[in-house]
Coordinates of C-alpha atoms and ligand atoms in Angstrom, one line a residue:
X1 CA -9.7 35.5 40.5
X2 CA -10.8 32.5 38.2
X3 CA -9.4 29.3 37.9
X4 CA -7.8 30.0 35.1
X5 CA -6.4 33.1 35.8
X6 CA -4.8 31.2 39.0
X7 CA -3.2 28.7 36.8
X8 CA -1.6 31.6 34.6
X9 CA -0.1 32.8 37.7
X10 CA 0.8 29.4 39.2
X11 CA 2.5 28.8 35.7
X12 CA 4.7 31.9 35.6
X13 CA 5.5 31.6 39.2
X14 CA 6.7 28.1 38.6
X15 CA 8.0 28.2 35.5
X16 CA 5.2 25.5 34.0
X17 CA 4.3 24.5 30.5
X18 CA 0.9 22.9 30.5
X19 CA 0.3 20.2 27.9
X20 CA -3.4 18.9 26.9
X21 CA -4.3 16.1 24.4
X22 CA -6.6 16.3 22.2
X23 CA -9.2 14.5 24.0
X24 CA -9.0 16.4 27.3
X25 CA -12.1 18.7 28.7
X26 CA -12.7 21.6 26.6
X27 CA -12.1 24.0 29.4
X28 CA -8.8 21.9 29.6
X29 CA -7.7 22.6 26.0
X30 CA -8.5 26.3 26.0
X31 CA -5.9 27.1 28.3
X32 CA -3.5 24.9 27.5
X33 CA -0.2 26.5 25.9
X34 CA -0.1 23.4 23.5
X35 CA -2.6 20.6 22.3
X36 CA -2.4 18.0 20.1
X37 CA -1.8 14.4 20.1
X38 CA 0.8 11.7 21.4
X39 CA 3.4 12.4 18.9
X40 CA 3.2 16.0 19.0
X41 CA 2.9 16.6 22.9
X42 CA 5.6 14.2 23.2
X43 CA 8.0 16.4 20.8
X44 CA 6.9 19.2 23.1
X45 CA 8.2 17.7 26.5
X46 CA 11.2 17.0 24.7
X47 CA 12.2 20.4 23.5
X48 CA 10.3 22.8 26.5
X49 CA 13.1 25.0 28.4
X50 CA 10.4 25.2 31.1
X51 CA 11.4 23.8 34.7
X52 CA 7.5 22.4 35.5
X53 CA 5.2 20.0 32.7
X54 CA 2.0 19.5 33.5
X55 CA 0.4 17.2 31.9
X56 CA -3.4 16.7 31.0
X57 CA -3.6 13.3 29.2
X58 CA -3.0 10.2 31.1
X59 CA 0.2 8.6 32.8
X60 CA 1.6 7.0 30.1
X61 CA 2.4 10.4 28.7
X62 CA 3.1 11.8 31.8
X63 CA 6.1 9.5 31.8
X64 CA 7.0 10.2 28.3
X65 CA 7.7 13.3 28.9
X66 CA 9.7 12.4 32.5
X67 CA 11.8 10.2 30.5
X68 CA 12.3 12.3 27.8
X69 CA 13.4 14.7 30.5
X70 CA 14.6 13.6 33.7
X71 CA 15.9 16.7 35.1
X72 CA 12.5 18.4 35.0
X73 CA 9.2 18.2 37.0
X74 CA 5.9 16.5 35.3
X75 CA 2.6 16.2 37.2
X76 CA -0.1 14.2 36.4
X77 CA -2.9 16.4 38.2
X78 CA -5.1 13.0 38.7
X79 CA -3.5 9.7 39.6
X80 CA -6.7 7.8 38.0
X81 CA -5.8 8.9 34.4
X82 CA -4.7 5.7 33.4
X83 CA -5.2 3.5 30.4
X84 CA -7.1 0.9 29.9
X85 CA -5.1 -0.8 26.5
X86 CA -1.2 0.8 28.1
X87 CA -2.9 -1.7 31.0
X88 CA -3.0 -4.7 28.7
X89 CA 0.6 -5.7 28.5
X90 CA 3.1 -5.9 31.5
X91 CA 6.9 -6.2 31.0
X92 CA 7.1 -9.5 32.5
X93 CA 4.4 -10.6 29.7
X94 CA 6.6 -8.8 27.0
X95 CA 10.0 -10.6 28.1
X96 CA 8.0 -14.0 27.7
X97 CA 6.6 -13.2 24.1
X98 CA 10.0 -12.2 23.3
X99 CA 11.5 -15.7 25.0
X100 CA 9.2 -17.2 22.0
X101 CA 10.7 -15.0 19.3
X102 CA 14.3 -14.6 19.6
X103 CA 15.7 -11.9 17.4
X104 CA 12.6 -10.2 16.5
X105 CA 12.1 -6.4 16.8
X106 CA 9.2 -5.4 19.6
X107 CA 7.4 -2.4 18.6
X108 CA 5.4 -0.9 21.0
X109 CA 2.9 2.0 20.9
X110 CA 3.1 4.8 23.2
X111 CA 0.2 3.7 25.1
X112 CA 2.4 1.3 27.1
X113 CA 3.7 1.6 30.5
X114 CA 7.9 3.0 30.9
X115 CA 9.0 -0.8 31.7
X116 CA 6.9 -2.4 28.6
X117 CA 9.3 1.0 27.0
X118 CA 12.3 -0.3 28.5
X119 CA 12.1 -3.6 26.6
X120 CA 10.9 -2.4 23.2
X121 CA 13.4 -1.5 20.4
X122 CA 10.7 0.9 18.6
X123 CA 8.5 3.3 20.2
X124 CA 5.5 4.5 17.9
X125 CA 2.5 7.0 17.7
X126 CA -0.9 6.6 15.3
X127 CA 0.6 9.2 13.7
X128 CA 4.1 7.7 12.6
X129 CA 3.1 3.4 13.3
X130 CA 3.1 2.9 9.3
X131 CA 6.4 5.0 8.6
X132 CA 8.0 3.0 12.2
X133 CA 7.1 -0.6 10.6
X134 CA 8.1 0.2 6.9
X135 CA 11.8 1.2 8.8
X136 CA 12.8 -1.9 10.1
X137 CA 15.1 -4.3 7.8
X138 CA 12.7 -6.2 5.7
X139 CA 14.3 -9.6 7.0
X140 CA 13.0 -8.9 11.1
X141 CA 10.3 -10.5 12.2
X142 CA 8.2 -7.9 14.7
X143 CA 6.4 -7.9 18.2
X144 CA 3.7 -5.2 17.6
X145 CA 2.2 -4.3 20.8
X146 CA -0.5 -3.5 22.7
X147 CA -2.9 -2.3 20.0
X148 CA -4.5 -5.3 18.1
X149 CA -6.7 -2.8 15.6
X150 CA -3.8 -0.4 14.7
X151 CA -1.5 -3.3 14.4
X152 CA -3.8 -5.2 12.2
X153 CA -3.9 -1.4 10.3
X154 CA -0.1 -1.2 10.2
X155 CA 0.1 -4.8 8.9
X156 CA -2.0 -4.1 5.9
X157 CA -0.8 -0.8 4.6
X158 CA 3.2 -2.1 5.1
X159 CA 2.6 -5.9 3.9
X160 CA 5.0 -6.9 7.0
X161 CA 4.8 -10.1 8.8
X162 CA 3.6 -8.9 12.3
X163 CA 2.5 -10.6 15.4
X164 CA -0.2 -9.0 17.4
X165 CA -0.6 -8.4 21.3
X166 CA -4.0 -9.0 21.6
X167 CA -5.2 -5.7 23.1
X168 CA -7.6 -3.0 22.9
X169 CA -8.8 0.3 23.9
X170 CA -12.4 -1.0 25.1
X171 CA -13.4 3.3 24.4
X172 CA -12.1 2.5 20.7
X173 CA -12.5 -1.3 19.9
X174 CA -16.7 -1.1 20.9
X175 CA -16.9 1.6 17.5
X176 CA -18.0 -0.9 14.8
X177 CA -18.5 -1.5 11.3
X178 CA -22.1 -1.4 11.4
X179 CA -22.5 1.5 13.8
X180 CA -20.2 3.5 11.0
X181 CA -23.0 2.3 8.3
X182 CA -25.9 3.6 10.3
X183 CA -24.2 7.2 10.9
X184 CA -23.8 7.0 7.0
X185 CA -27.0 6.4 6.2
X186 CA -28.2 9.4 8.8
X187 CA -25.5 11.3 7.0
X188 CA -25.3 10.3 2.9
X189 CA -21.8 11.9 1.8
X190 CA -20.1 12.8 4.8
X191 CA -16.5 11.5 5.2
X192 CA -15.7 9.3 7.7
X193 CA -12.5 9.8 9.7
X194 CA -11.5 6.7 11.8
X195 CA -8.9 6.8 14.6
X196 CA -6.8 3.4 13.9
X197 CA -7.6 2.1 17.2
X198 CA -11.1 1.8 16.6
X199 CA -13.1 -1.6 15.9
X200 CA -14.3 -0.1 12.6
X201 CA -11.1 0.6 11.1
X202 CA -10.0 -2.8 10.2
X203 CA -12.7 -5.4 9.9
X204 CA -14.0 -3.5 7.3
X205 CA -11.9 -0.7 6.0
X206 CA -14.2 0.6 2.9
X207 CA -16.5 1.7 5.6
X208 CA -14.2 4.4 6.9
X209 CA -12.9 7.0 4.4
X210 CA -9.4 7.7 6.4
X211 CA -7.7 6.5 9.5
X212 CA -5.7 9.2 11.2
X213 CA -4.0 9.8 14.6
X214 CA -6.2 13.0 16.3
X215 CA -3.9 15.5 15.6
X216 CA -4.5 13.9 11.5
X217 CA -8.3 14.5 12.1
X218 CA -7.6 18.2 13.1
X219 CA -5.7 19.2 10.0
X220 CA -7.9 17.2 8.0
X221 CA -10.8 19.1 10.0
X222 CA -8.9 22.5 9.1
X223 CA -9.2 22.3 5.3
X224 CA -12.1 20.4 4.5
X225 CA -15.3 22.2 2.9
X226 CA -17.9 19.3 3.6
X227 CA -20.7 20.8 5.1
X228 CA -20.9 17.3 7.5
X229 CA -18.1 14.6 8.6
X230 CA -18.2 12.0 10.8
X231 CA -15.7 10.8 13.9
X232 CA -14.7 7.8 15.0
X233 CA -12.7 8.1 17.9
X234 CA -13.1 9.9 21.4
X235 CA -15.8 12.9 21.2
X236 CA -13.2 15.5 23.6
X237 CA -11.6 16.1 19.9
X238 CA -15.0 17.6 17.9
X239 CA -14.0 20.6 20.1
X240 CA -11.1 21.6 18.5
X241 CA -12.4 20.3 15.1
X242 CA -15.3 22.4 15.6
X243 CA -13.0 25.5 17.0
X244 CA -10.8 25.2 13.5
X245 CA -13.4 24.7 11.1
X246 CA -16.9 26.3 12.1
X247 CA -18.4 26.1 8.6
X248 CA -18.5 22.7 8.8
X249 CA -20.4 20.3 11.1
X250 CA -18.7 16.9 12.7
X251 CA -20.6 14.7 14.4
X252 CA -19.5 11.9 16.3
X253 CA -20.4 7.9 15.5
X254 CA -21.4 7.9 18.6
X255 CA -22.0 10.1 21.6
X256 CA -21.2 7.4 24.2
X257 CA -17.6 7.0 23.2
X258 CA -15.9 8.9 25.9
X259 CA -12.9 7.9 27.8
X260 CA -12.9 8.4 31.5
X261 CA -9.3 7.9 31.7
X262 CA -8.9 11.5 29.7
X263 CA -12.1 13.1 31.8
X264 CA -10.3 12.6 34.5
X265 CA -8.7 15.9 34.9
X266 CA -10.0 19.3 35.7
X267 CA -9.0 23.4 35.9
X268 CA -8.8 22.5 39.8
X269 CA -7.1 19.6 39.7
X270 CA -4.6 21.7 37.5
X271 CA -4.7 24.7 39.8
X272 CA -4.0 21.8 43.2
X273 CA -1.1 20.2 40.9
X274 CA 0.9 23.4 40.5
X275 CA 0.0 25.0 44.0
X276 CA 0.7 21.7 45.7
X277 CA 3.4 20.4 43.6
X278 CA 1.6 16.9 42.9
X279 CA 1.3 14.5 41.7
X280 CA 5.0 14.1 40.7
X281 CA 5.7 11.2 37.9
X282 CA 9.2 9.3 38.6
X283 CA 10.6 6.8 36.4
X284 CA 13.6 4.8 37.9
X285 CA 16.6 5.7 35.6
X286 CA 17.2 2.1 35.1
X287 CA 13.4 1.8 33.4
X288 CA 14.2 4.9 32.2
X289 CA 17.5 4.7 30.4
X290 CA 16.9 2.1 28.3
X291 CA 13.0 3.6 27.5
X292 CA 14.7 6.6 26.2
X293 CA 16.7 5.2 23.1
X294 CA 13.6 3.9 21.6
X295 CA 11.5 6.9 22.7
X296 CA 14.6 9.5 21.1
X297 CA 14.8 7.3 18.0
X298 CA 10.9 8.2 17.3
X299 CA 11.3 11.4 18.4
X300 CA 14.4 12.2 15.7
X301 CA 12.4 10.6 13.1
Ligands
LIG1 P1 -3.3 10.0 19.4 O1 -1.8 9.9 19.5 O2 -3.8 9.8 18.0 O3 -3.7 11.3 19.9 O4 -4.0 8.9 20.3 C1 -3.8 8.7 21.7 C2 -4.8 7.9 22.3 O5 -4.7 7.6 23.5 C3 -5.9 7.4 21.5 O6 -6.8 6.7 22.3
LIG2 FE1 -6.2 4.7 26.6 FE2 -8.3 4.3 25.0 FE3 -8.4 6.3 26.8 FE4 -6.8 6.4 24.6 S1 -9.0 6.4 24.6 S2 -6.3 7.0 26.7 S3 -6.2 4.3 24.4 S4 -8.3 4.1 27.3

């Protein structure tokens, strides 16, 4: 029997839904029952009458979807998938930056851990940070957190007054404006799709042609008829680009930018999780509780 064909029947057995992002291995995606990106997978965990989630991404989804459903099962089939930028904020930080700004709203992107959550009035995605900002009562100041480039994004399309965490994904934030000019000139006329955390989306924006969230860069991948594009953000996505759109060719900025955090996991590590039952994600109801409103409010938007 193959890996995969264990994992089928470790799934039915167990009554598992397995969820991949967009970045994950290829072999990883393929037998996934859904892909996509934060936003998306998130709305899946929500809504999945199955008892098991597995998730291939990294924990802070993981405990997305344990929040978002408490009564259920998620494993994370690699403790090590982490995140670098979820790592650049703690709670104890937030509840001090908040000490210095009484009354403003704290808006955190889903790349944070379930206690930086549990103090945050807003949850966001890159897919739904612009439409989350332009929400809030135009008299509240805001705590955008952790992401430094998609705030700075955010900031500009909205015209809010923001302050900025000053945090990074070090994957995205090393992509910059002149490495997005020397792909253009190996490339005249190919569009440029930027993810928002990347370095080259902000410091100068005419050099990118449109910053989307991954699962924006896969419907933008479906309909286009250039015959070349160009990525900015993690290089696991030109597989499903490339799956949904074979006509045309889309090459990354660079070939180097590859997260480890989302390498992490494997079809054994997947086939261990379900036959091992590991490794569980808990999230104390307390953390939990107050995580959820904010995470249910994005989730209903
Ligand atoms: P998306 O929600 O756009 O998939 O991004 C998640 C992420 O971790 C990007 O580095
Ligand atoms: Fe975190 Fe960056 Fe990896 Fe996304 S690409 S999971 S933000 S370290």
């Amino acid at each position: 029997m193959t890996l995969a064909e264990e994992i089928a029947r470790l799934k039915e057995e167990r009554s598992a839904v397995l969820l991949a992002h967009n970045y994950q291995r290829p072999e990883v995606q393929d037998i996934a029952d859904f892909v996509g990106d934060s936003l998306y997978l998130s709305r899946q965990a929500a809504t999945t009458d199955r008892r098991v989630i597995v998730f291939a991404g990294v924990r802070f989804m993981a405990e997305t979807a344990k929040i978002l459903n408490p009564t259920k099962t998620v494993l994370l089939p690699d403790l090590g998938a982490g995140c670098a930028l979820a790592d650049s904020i703690t709670a104890e930080e937030l509840k001090r930056w908040k000490g210095e700004h009484p009354g403003a709203a704290v808006v955190s992107y889903i790349n944070t851990s379930a206690e930086v959550k549990a103090e945050s009035d807003y949850i966001c995605t890159s897919s739904n940070a612009v439409q989350v900002v332009a929400g809030i009562p135009a008299e509240r100041e805001i705590l955008f957190l952790p992401d430094m480039f998609l705030g700075d994004h955010v900031r500009r399309i909205t015209g809010r007054r923001m302050h900025l965490w000053v945090g990074d994904c070090p994957v995205h934030a090393k992509m910059r404006p002149e490495d997005v000019e020397a792909a253009r000139r190996l490339h005249p006329g190919a569009p440029v799709l930027a993810h928002p955390e990347c370095g080259c989306s902000t410091a100068a924006l005419p050099a990118v042609d449109r910053v989307l969230s991954t699962d924006g860069m896969v419907r933008f991948a479906r309909s286009t008829d250039a015959p070349e594009v160009l990525v900015a953000t993690e290089v696991g996505i030109l597989h499903r680009m490339r799956q949904e759109n074979p006509r045309t060719r889309f090459l990354p900025i660079s070939e180097g930018t590859v997260c480890p955090y989302m390498k992490a996991i494997d079809l054994t590590d997947i086939r261990d999780a379900l036959a091992l039952d590991r490794y569980r994600i808990e999230v104390p109801e307390a953390t939990a509780g107050r995580a959820r409103r904010a995470l249910e409010r994005m989730i209903a938007s």
